[in-house]
């Protein structure tokens, strides 16, 4: 094999350089170097700044061609390659070369990506985002004993005693116009970019375990319910409840924000359907404009603010609310009626109608 490589390198300078790069990284991998050493070696070989980013760990390493940590502002990558482990993208490697990429930059980054994946797998739990669904289910199940739950969390890479927040993500929601849904692992990285995070699908709901999720980072077209940090079993139950209350206007909800509304989730579905106010709101669904008007007014509690959101004159909204009051058989603009309308709308969301 080596004799063939030598013969090929004599025929093509590019092949010669590529073979030398492959040999260079093979040596580094045999020596079991860590990520900083890989970054330093790559920057020196490329003679430009090299970077390594791990999505789940939120770790970024940037090294100058002189082998020191880069202190300059990041420049646009001249070339970059994803790092994959077990068919999951766990990070990125790149070069910041002034001007166009070099002829061998792609080869260098391909080998660096392979070396980074090997190093991540070798040194501690892999910082991948996707996890074994069985482990995740064991961690959040009410039927798990504490010893089994602690072992599952340890295998998932979470430190003992860490306060985890469980996020329930609706994965079957149609994407927003022009915005395809991201895979569950990428949603996990977006929610918690700088801390360990694990995700797994359970039926039609995605489960994300994180220490400090930020729902404001979720893309359009995704709905998420967040439990309170603490016990994964309790947080998962709360996250599922919060997810049921989400709407297009409020696509992400913390369980704590629900307050007394969370009690509605304990009411049997049959009792909700039989309620006169819920039935009346269901009748409004035949006219989507009326339902949207009522929902917007209930969310704002203000005629003028609802008119702004609906892009209507406030008098038009007032006329709609008068018509809606006749269907509901109560006035949603007085304090008692507003409370009744809000509860009926929340109950309808719980029913999934």
mmCIF file of C-alpha atoms in Angstrom, residues 16-353:
data_model
loop_
_atom_site.group_PDB
_atom_site.id
_atom_site.type_symbol
_atom_site.label_atom_id
_atom_site.label_comp_id
_atom_site.label_asym_id
_atom_site.label_seq_id
_atom_site.Cartn_x
_atom_site.Cartn_y
_atom_site.Cartn_z
ATOM 1 C CA UNK A 16 1.260 13.683 -2.652
ATOM 2 C CA UNK A 17 -0.065 16.493 -0.431
ATOM 3 C CA UNK A 18 -3.279 14.625 0.368
ATOM 4 C CA UNK A 19 -1.375 11.506 1.379
ATOM 5 C CA UNK A 20 0.882 13.532 3.643
ATOM 6 C CA UNK A 21 -2.175 15.115 5.318
ATOM 7 C CA UNK A 22 -3.801 11.709 5.864
ATOM 8 C CA UNK A 23 -0.564 10.403 7.387
ATOM 9 C CA UNK A 24 -0.274 13.509 9.576
ATOM 10 C CA UNK A 25 -3.719 12.996 11.132
ATOM 11 C CA UNK A 26 -3.267 9.242 11.401
ATOM 12 C CA UNK A 27 -0.215 9.943 13.562
ATOM 13 C CA UNK A 28 -2.133 12.402 15.731
ATOM 14 C CA UNK A 29 -4.933 9.890 16.245
ATOM 15 C CA UNK A 30 -2.497 7.117 17.167
ATOM 16 C CA UNK A 31 -1.028 9.442 19.766
ATOM 17 C CA UNK A 32 -4.526 10.064 21.149
ATOM 18 C CA UNK A 33 -4.162 13.835 21.210
ATOM 19 C CA UNK A 34 -6.963 15.962 22.630
ATOM 20 C CA UNK A 35 -9.010 18.672 20.913
ATOM 21 C CA UNK A 36 -6.721 21.653 21.709
ATOM 22 C CA UNK A 37 -3.745 19.718 20.341
ATOM 23 C CA UNK A 38 -5.690 18.865 17.183
ATOM 24 C CA UNK A 39 -6.572 22.532 16.699
ATOM 25 C CA UNK A 40 -2.955 23.654 17.195
ATOM 26 C CA UNK A 41 -1.622 21.032 14.814
ATOM 27 C CA UNK A 42 -4.231 21.904 12.169
ATOM 28 C CA UNK A 43 -3.568 25.636 12.391
ATOM 29 C CA UNK A 44 0.141 25.037 12.001
ATOM 30 C CA UNK A 45 -0.329 22.681 9.068
ATOM 31 C CA UNK A 46 -2.781 24.991 7.276
ATOM 32 C CA UNK A 47 -0.778 28.109 8.181
ATOM 33 C CA UNK A 48 -3.997 29.936 9.096
ATOM 34 C CA UNK A 49 -6.468 30.080 11.964
ATOM 35 C CA UNK A 50 -8.290 26.784 12.645
ATOM 36 C CA UNK A 51 -11.429 26.244 14.707
ATOM 37 C CA UNK A 52 -13.380 23.431 16.364
ATOM 38 C CA UNK A 53 -16.940 23.769 17.691
ATOM 39 C CA UNK A 54 -18.950 21.114 19.565
ATOM 40 C CA UNK A 55 -22.689 21.833 19.450
ATOM 41 C CA UNK A 56 -23.903 20.000 22.543
ATOM 42 C CA UNK A 57 -21.057 21.094 24.821
ATOM 43 C CA UNK A 58 -21.077 24.649 23.514
ATOM 44 C CA UNK A 59 -17.292 24.424 23.260
ATOM 45 C CA UNK A 60 -15.343 26.506 20.745
ATOM 46 C CA UNK A 61 -11.584 26.309 20.155
ATOM 47 C CA UNK A 62 -9.880 28.808 17.827
ATOM 48 C CA UNK A 63 -6.120 28.632 17.375
ATOM 49 C CA UNK A 64 -3.828 30.923 15.402
ATOM 50 C CA UNK A 65 -1.181 29.529 13.027
ATOM 51 C CA UNK A 66 1.369 30.292 15.774
ATOM 52 C CA UNK A 67 -0.247 27.753 18.087
ATOM 53 C CA UNK A 68 -1.779 30.293 20.474
ATOM 54 C CA UNK A 69 -5.431 30.850 21.338
ATOM 55 C CA UNK A 70 -6.986 33.243 18.844
ATOM 56 C CA UNK A 71 -8.046 36.546 20.400
ATOM 57 C CA UNK A 72 -9.228 38.272 17.231
ATOM 58 C CA UNK A 73 -12.888 38.537 16.247
ATOM 59 C CA UNK A 74 -13.978 35.470 14.228
ATOM 60 C CA UNK A 75 -13.764 35.937 10.488
ATOM 61 C CA UNK A 76 -16.046 34.176 7.989
ATOM 62 C CA UNK A 77 -14.851 30.616 7.490
ATOM 63 C CA UNK A 78 -13.036 30.129 4.208
ATOM 64 C CA UNK A 79 -14.072 26.464 4.395
ATOM 65 C CA UNK A 80 -15.792 24.249 6.964
ATOM 66 C CA UNK A 81 -16.813 20.628 7.440
ATOM 67 C CA UNK A 82 -19.339 19.069 9.884
ATOM 68 C CA UNK A 83 -18.167 16.633 12.544
ATOM 69 C CA UNK A 84 -20.339 13.515 12.758
ATOM 70 C CA UNK A 85 -20.459 10.765 15.359
ATOM 71 C CA UNK A 86 -22.869 7.833 15.110
ATOM 72 C CA UNK A 87 -24.550 9.529 12.117
ATOM 73 C CA UNK A 88 -25.262 12.690 14.155
ATOM 74 C CA UNK A 89 -23.724 16.075 13.501
ATOM 75 C CA UNK A 90 -22.016 17.003 16.778
ATOM 76 C CA UNK A 91 -19.925 19.956 15.672
ATOM 77 C CA UNK A 92 -17.994 21.799 12.989
ATOM 78 C CA UNK A 93 -14.362 22.348 12.042
ATOM 79 C CA UNK A 94 -13.248 25.245 9.900
ATOM 80 C CA UNK A 95 -10.394 27.370 8.621
ATOM 81 C CA UNK A 96 -10.283 31.158 8.560
ATOM 82 C CA UNK A 97 -7.932 31.684 5.632
ATOM 83 C CA UNK A 98 -7.621 35.142 4.104
ATOM 84 C CA UNK A 99 -8.714 34.838 0.507
ATOM 85 C CA UNK A 100 -9.978 31.674 -1.191
ATOM 86 C CA UNK A 101 -9.550 28.164 0.278
ATOM 87 C CA UNK A 102 -6.317 26.330 -0.411
ATOM 88 C CA UNK A 103 -6.320 23.320 -2.767
ATOM 89 C CA UNK A 104 -5.899 20.877 0.119
ATOM 90 C CA UNK A 105 -8.102 22.580 2.697
ATOM 91 C CA UNK A 106 -11.004 20.202 2.086
ATOM 92 C CA UNK A 107 -8.784 17.163 2.645
ATOM 93 C CA UNK A 108 -7.331 18.712 5.799
ATOM 94 C CA UNK A 109 -10.762 19.490 7.263
ATOM 95 C CA UNK A 110 -12.164 16.061 6.392
ATOM 96 C CA UNK A 111 -9.338 14.401 8.322
ATOM 97 C CA UNK A 112 -9.610 16.909 11.181
ATOM 98 C CA UNK A 113 -13.344 16.175 11.480
ATOM 99 C CA UNK A 114 -12.626 12.443 11.726
ATOM 100 C CA UNK A 115 -9.953 13.061 14.363
ATOM 101 C CA UNK A 116 -12.258 15.332 16.393
ATOM 102 C CA UNK A 117 -15.048 12.711 16.403
ATOM 103 C CA UNK A 118 -12.558 10.085 17.590
ATOM 104 C CA UNK A 119 -11.307 12.380 20.362
ATOM 105 C CA UNK A 120 -14.849 13.220 21.520
ATOM 106 C CA UNK A 121 -15.742 9.543 21.661
ATOM 107 C CA UNK A 122 -12.566 8.765 23.591
ATOM 108 C CA UNK A 123 -12.574 11.493 26.223
ATOM 109 C CA UNK A 124 -15.730 11.270 28.292
ATOM 110 C CA UNK A 125 -19.370 10.809 27.299
ATOM 111 C CA UNK A 126 -19.932 11.835 23.745
ATOM 112 C CA UNK A 127 -21.406 15.308 23.558
ATOM 113 C CA UNK A 128 -23.984 14.167 21.074
ATOM 114 C CA UNK A 129 -27.474 15.543 21.474
ATOM 115 C CA UNK A 130 -29.562 12.542 20.425
ATOM 116 C CA UNK A 131 -29.875 9.909 23.125
ATOM 117 C CA UNK A 132 -31.181 6.378 23.511
ATOM 118 C CA UNK A 133 -34.979 6.789 23.858
ATOM 119 C CA UNK A 134 -35.039 3.950 26.393
ATOM 120 C CA UNK A 135 -32.623 5.834 28.670
ATOM 121 C CA UNK A 136 -34.581 9.066 28.337
ATOM 122 C CA UNK A 137 -37.851 7.293 29.093
ATOM 123 C CA UNK A 138 -36.259 5.684 32.144
ATOM 124 C CA UNK A 139 -35.087 9.094 33.350
ATOM 125 C CA UNK A 140 -38.515 10.749 33.090
ATOM 126 C CA UNK A 141 -40.896 7.868 33.809
ATOM 127 C CA UNK A 142 -43.012 7.966 36.961
ATOM 128 C CA UNK A 143 -42.552 4.194 37.218
ATOM 129 C CA UNK A 144 -38.740 4.395 37.578
ATOM 130 C CA UNK A 145 -37.178 4.075 41.014
ATOM 131 C CA UNK A 146 -34.608 6.682 42.034
ATOM 132 C CA UNK A 147 -31.641 4.345 41.583
ATOM 133 C CA UNK A 148 -32.644 3.513 37.998
ATOM 134 C CA UNK A 149 -33.353 7.172 37.256
ATOM 135 C CA UNK A 150 -29.960 8.259 38.610
ATOM 136 C CA UNK A 151 -28.169 5.607 36.555
ATOM 137 C CA UNK A 152 -30.008 6.647 33.381
ATOM 138 C CA UNK A 153 -29.102 10.316 33.931
ATOM 139 C CA UNK A 154 -25.479 9.366 34.559
ATOM 140 C CA UNK A 155 -25.347 7.376 31.332
ATOM 141 C CA UNK A 156 -26.876 10.351 29.529
ATOM 142 C CA UNK A 157 -23.954 12.470 30.730
ATOM 143 C CA UNK A 158 -25.649 14.590 33.423
ATOM 144 C CA UNK A 159 -23.888 15.202 36.718
ATOM 145 C CA UNK A 160 -25.553 13.861 39.898
ATOM 146 C CA UNK A 161 -27.939 16.311 41.525
ATOM 147 C CA UNK A 162 -28.208 18.639 38.529
ATOM 148 C CA UNK A 163 -31.590 20.378 38.215
ATOM 149 C CA UNK A 164 -32.899 19.356 34.813
ATOM 150 C CA UNK A 165 -35.680 20.978 32.848
ATOM 151 C CA UNK A 166 -37.679 18.687 30.583
ATOM 152 C CA UNK A 167 -39.049 20.184 27.364
ATOM 153 C CA UNK A 168 -41.861 18.557 25.398
ATOM 154 C CA UNK A 169 -41.683 19.443 21.710
ATOM 155 C CA UNK A 170 -44.422 18.748 19.204
ATOM 156 C CA UNK A 171 -42.589 17.114 16.303
ATOM 157 C CA UNK A 172 -45.583 16.488 14.032
ATOM 158 C CA UNK A 173 -46.556 20.139 13.653
ATOM 159 C CA UNK A 174 -46.547 21.236 9.995
ATOM 160 C CA UNK A 175 -43.655 23.608 9.249
ATOM 161 C CA UNK A 176 -44.277 27.323 8.932
ATOM 162 C CA UNK A 177 -44.273 28.699 5.399
ATOM 163 C CA UNK A 178 -40.794 28.422 3.991
ATOM 164 C CA UNK A 179 -39.356 27.227 7.330
ATOM 165 C CA UNK A 180 -38.821 23.441 7.474
ATOM 166 C CA UNK A 181 -38.773 21.871 10.900
ATOM 167 C CA UNK A 182 -35.307 21.214 12.247
ATOM 168 C CA UNK A 183 -34.354 17.706 13.392
ATOM 169 C CA UNK A 184 -34.780 17.100 17.111
ATOM 170 C CA UNK A 185 -31.035 17.156 17.790
ATOM 171 C CA UNK A 186 -30.694 20.610 16.236
ATOM 172 C CA UNK A 187 -33.686 21.858 18.246
ATOM 173 C CA UNK A 188 -31.877 20.683 21.374
ATOM 174 C CA UNK A 189 -28.741 22.599 20.420
ATOM 175 C CA UNK A 190 -30.788 25.729 19.727
ATOM 176 C CA UNK A 191 -32.611 25.487 23.056
ATOM 177 C CA UNK A 192 -29.457 25.001 25.111
ATOM 178 C CA UNK A 193 -26.349 25.914 23.083
ATOM 179 C CA UNK A 194 -23.862 26.267 25.947
ATOM 180 C CA UNK A 195 -24.814 23.385 28.253
ATOM 181 C CA UNK A 196 -25.218 19.613 27.946
ATOM 182 C CA UNK A 197 -28.515 18.664 26.318
ATOM 183 C CA UNK A 198 -30.079 15.348 25.298
ATOM 184 C CA UNK A 199 -33.060 14.655 23.072
ATOM 185 C CA UNK A 200 -35.110 11.652 22.024
ATOM 186 C CA UNK A 201 -38.473 11.047 20.317
ATOM 187 C CA UNK A 202 -41.261 9.445 22.341
ATOM 188 C CA UNK A 203 -44.216 8.812 20.060
ATOM 189 C CA UNK A 204 -45.329 12.057 18.441
ATOM 190 C CA UNK A 205 -43.609 14.192 21.067
ATOM 191 C CA UNK A 206 -39.929 15.027 21.258
ATOM 192 C CA UNK A 207 -38.290 15.050 24.699
ATOM 193 C CA UNK A 208 -35.376 17.383 25.427
ATOM 194 C CA UNK A 209 -33.451 17.274 28.706
ATOM 195 C CA UNK A 210 -31.497 20.444 29.437
ATOM 196 C CA UNK A 211 -30.099 22.465 32.334
ATOM 197 C CA UNK A 212 -30.880 25.973 31.041
ATOM 198 C CA UNK A 213 -33.134 25.927 27.960
ATOM 199 C CA UNK A 214 -34.031 29.206 26.268
ATOM 200 C CA UNK A 215 -37.380 28.840 24.431
ATOM 201 C CA UNK A 216 -36.859 32.210 22.728
ATOM 202 C CA UNK A 217 -34.296 30.467 20.513
ATOM 203 C CA UNK A 218 -36.822 28.045 18.998
ATOM 204 C CA UNK A 219 -37.585 28.604 15.293
ATOM 205 C CA UNK A 220 -41.019 29.424 13.934
ATOM 206 C CA UNK A 221 -43.334 26.458 13.463
ATOM 207 C CA UNK A 222 -42.303 24.629 16.649
ATOM 208 C CA UNK A 223 -44.325 24.365 19.840
ATOM 209 C CA UNK A 224 -42.776 23.514 23.187
ATOM 210 C CA UNK A 225 -43.870 23.070 26.785
ATOM 211 C CA UNK A 226 -41.301 23.495 29.550
ATOM 212 C CA UNK A 227 -41.527 21.919 32.980
ATOM 213 C CA UNK A 228 -40.040 23.360 36.143
ATOM 214 C CA UNK A 229 -36.366 22.477 36.856
ATOM 215 C CA UNK A 230 -35.884 19.696 39.369
ATOM 216 C CA UNK A 231 -37.230 16.163 39.297
ATOM 217 C CA UNK A 232 -37.208 14.894 35.660
ATOM 218 C CA UNK A 233 -40.369 12.883 36.274
ATOM 219 C CA UNK A 234 -42.314 15.892 37.580
ATOM 220 C CA UNK A 235 -40.809 18.246 34.987
ATOM 221 C CA UNK A 236 -41.859 15.883 32.171
ATOM 222 C CA UNK A 237 -45.442 15.758 33.440
ATOM 223 C CA UNK A 238 -45.506 19.556 33.642
ATOM 224 C CA UNK A 239 -43.930 19.942 30.192
ATOM 225 C CA UNK A 240 -46.632 17.804 28.578
ATOM 226 C CA UNK A 241 -49.320 19.881 30.273
ATOM 227 C CA UNK A 242 -47.727 23.154 29.130
ATOM 228 C CA UNK A 243 -47.456 21.825 25.574
ATOM 229 C CA UNK A 244 -51.225 21.252 25.476
ATOM 230 C CA UNK A 245 -51.847 24.944 26.176
ATOM 231 C CA UNK A 246 -49.570 26.286 23.416
ATOM 232 C CA UNK A 247 -50.999 28.214 20.482
ATOM 233 C CA UNK A 248 -49.677 29.872 17.361
ATOM 234 C CA UNK A 249 -49.540 33.122 19.358
ATOM 235 C CA UNK A 250 -47.813 31.420 22.326
ATOM 236 C CA UNK A 251 -45.784 28.563 20.805
ATOM 237 C CA UNK A 252 -43.657 28.033 23.921
ATOM 238 C CA UNK A 253 -44.992 28.009 27.479
ATOM 239 C CA UNK A 254 -43.464 27.403 30.891
ATOM 240 C CA UNK A 255 -45.628 25.343 33.206
ATOM 241 C CA UNK A 256 -45.182 27.988 35.891
ATOM 242 C CA UNK A 257 -46.780 30.598 33.630
ATOM 243 C CA UNK A 258 -50.048 28.659 33.555
ATOM 244 C CA UNK A 259 -50.865 29.219 37.206
ATOM 245 C CA UNK A 260 -54.371 28.058 38.050
ATOM 246 C CA UNK A 261 -55.047 27.312 34.377
ATOM 247 C CA UNK A 262 -53.026 24.118 34.833
ATOM 248 C CA UNK A 263 -55.895 22.776 36.932
ATOM 249 C CA UNK A 264 -57.979 22.514 33.750
ATOM 250 C CA UNK A 265 -55.675 19.734 32.584
ATOM 251 C CA UNK A 266 -56.955 17.609 35.488
ATOM 252 C CA UNK A 267 -60.577 17.877 34.330
ATOM 253 C CA UNK A 268 -61.809 14.863 32.312
ATOM 254 C CA UNK A 269 -62.206 15.575 28.599
ATOM 255 C CA UNK A 270 -65.860 14.516 28.686
ATOM 256 C CA UNK A 271 -66.638 17.124 31.355
ATOM 257 C CA UNK A 272 -64.899 19.830 29.312
ATOM 258 C CA UNK A 273 -66.871 18.943 26.185
ATOM 259 C CA UNK A 274 -70.164 19.099 28.052
ATOM 260 C CA UNK A 275 -69.542 22.591 29.394
ATOM 261 C CA UNK A 276 -71.831 25.179 27.799
ATOM 262 C CA UNK A 277 -69.113 27.816 27.346
ATOM 263 C CA UNK A 278 -66.751 25.341 25.678
ATOM 264 C CA UNK A 279 -69.555 24.213 23.396
ATOM 265 C CA UNK A 280 -70.312 27.826 22.470
ATOM 266 C CA UNK A 281 -66.667 28.539 21.629
ATOM 267 C CA UNK A 282 -66.643 25.398 19.471
ATOM 268 C CA UNK A 283 -69.531 26.870 17.474
ATOM 269 C CA UNK A 284 -67.355 29.888 16.707
ATOM 270 C CA UNK A 285 -64.885 27.602 14.942
ATOM 271 C CA UNK A 286 -67.244 27.601 11.950
ATOM 272 C CA UNK A 287 -66.153 31.201 11.414
ATOM 273 C CA UNK A 288 -62.353 31.359 11.829
ATOM 274 C CA UNK A 289 -62.416 35.178 11.884
ATOM 275 C CA UNK A 290 -64.698 35.213 14.912
ATOM 276 C CA UNK A 291 -62.574 32.670 16.762
ATOM 277 C CA UNK A 292 -59.391 34.616 15.995
ATOM 278 C CA UNK A 293 -61.035 37.855 17.135
ATOM 279 C CA UNK A 294 -62.131 36.335 20.431
ATOM 280 C CA UNK A 295 -58.750 34.712 21.005
ATOM 281 C CA UNK A 296 -56.886 37.947 20.291
ATOM 282 C CA UNK A 297 -59.178 40.006 22.504
ATOM 283 C CA UNK A 298 -58.851 37.496 25.352
ATOM 284 C CA UNK A 299 -55.047 37.526 25.003
ATOM 285 C CA UNK A 300 -54.857 41.326 25.188
ATOM 286 C CA UNK A 301 -57.900 42.351 27.215
ATOM 287 C CA UNK A 302 -57.948 45.536 25.161
ATOM 288 C CA UNK A 303 -60.165 46.470 22.237
ATOM 289 C CA UNK A 304 -57.579 48.808 20.692
ATOM 290 C CA UNK A 305 -54.662 46.403 21.180
ATOM 291 C CA UNK A 306 -56.674 43.570 19.619
ATOM 292 C CA UNK A 307 -57.511 45.834 16.682
ATOM 293 C CA UNK A 308 -53.803 46.572 16.172
ATOM 294 C CA UNK A 309 -52.919 42.880 16.126
ATOM 295 C CA UNK A 310 -55.801 42.040 13.793
ATOM 296 C CA UNK A 311 -55.047 45.030 11.535
ATOM 297 C CA UNK A 312 -58.615 46.273 11.896
ATOM 298 C CA UNK A 313 -60.283 49.448 13.102
ATOM 299 C CA UNK A 314 -61.355 49.169 16.730
ATOM 300 C CA UNK A 315 -64.972 49.736 15.729
ATOM 301 C CA UNK A 316 -64.812 46.671 13.471
ATOM 302 C CA UNK A 317 -63.499 44.574 16.345
ATOM 303 C CA UNK A 318 -66.260 45.924 18.586
ATOM 304 C CA UNK A 319 -68.919 44.863 16.043
ATOM 305 C CA UNK A 320 -67.386 41.383 15.800
ATOM 306 C CA UNK A 321 -67.403 41.037 19.581
ATOM 307 C CA UNK A 322 -71.074 41.987 19.663
ATOM 308 C CA UNK A 323 -71.823 39.177 17.189
ATOM 309 C CA UNK A 324 -69.634 36.784 19.188
ATOM 310 C CA UNK A 325 -71.519 37.686 22.379
ATOM 311 C CA UNK A 326 -74.772 36.578 20.755
ATOM 312 C CA UNK A 327 -73.255 33.171 19.916
ATOM 313 C CA UNK A 328 -71.672 32.744 23.341
ATOM 314 C CA UNK A 329 -74.763 34.035 25.133
ATOM 315 C CA UNK A 330 -72.555 36.140 27.399
ATOM 316 C CA UNK A 331 -70.506 39.306 26.904
ATOM 317 C CA UNK A 332 -66.758 38.574 26.672
ATOM 318 C CA UNK A 333 -65.929 42.277 27.162
ATOM 319 C CA UNK A 334 -67.129 42.502 30.760
ATOM 320 C CA UNK A 335 -64.762 41.155 33.482
ATOM 321 C CA UNK A 336 -66.742 38.000 34.266
ATOM 322 C CA UNK A 337 -67.348 37.254 30.595
ATOM 323 C CA UNK A 338 -63.665 37.745 29.773
ATOM 324 C CA UNK A 339 -62.711 35.173 32.406
ATOM 325 C CA UNK A 340 -65.294 32.726 31.070
ATOM 326 C CA UNK A 341 -64.075 33.186 27.481
ATOM 327 C CA UNK A 342 -60.444 32.692 28.451
ATOM 328 C CA UNK A 343 -61.238 29.497 30.335
ATOM 329 C CA UNK A 344 -63.372 28.167 27.472
ATOM 330 C CA UNK A 345 -60.616 28.860 24.923
ATOM 331 C CA UNK A 346 -58.046 27.148 27.158
ATOM 332 C CA UNK A 347 -60.322 24.133 27.565
ATOM 333 C CA UNK A 348 -60.782 23.922 23.803
ATOM 334 C CA UNK A 349 -56.992 23.872 23.341
ATOM 335 C CA UNK A 350 -56.721 21.016 25.846
ATOM 336 C CA UNK A 351 -59.288 19.060 23.841
ATOM 337 C CA UNK A 352 -57.248 19.578 20.678
ATOM 338 C CA UNK A 353 -60.296 20.762 18.746
#
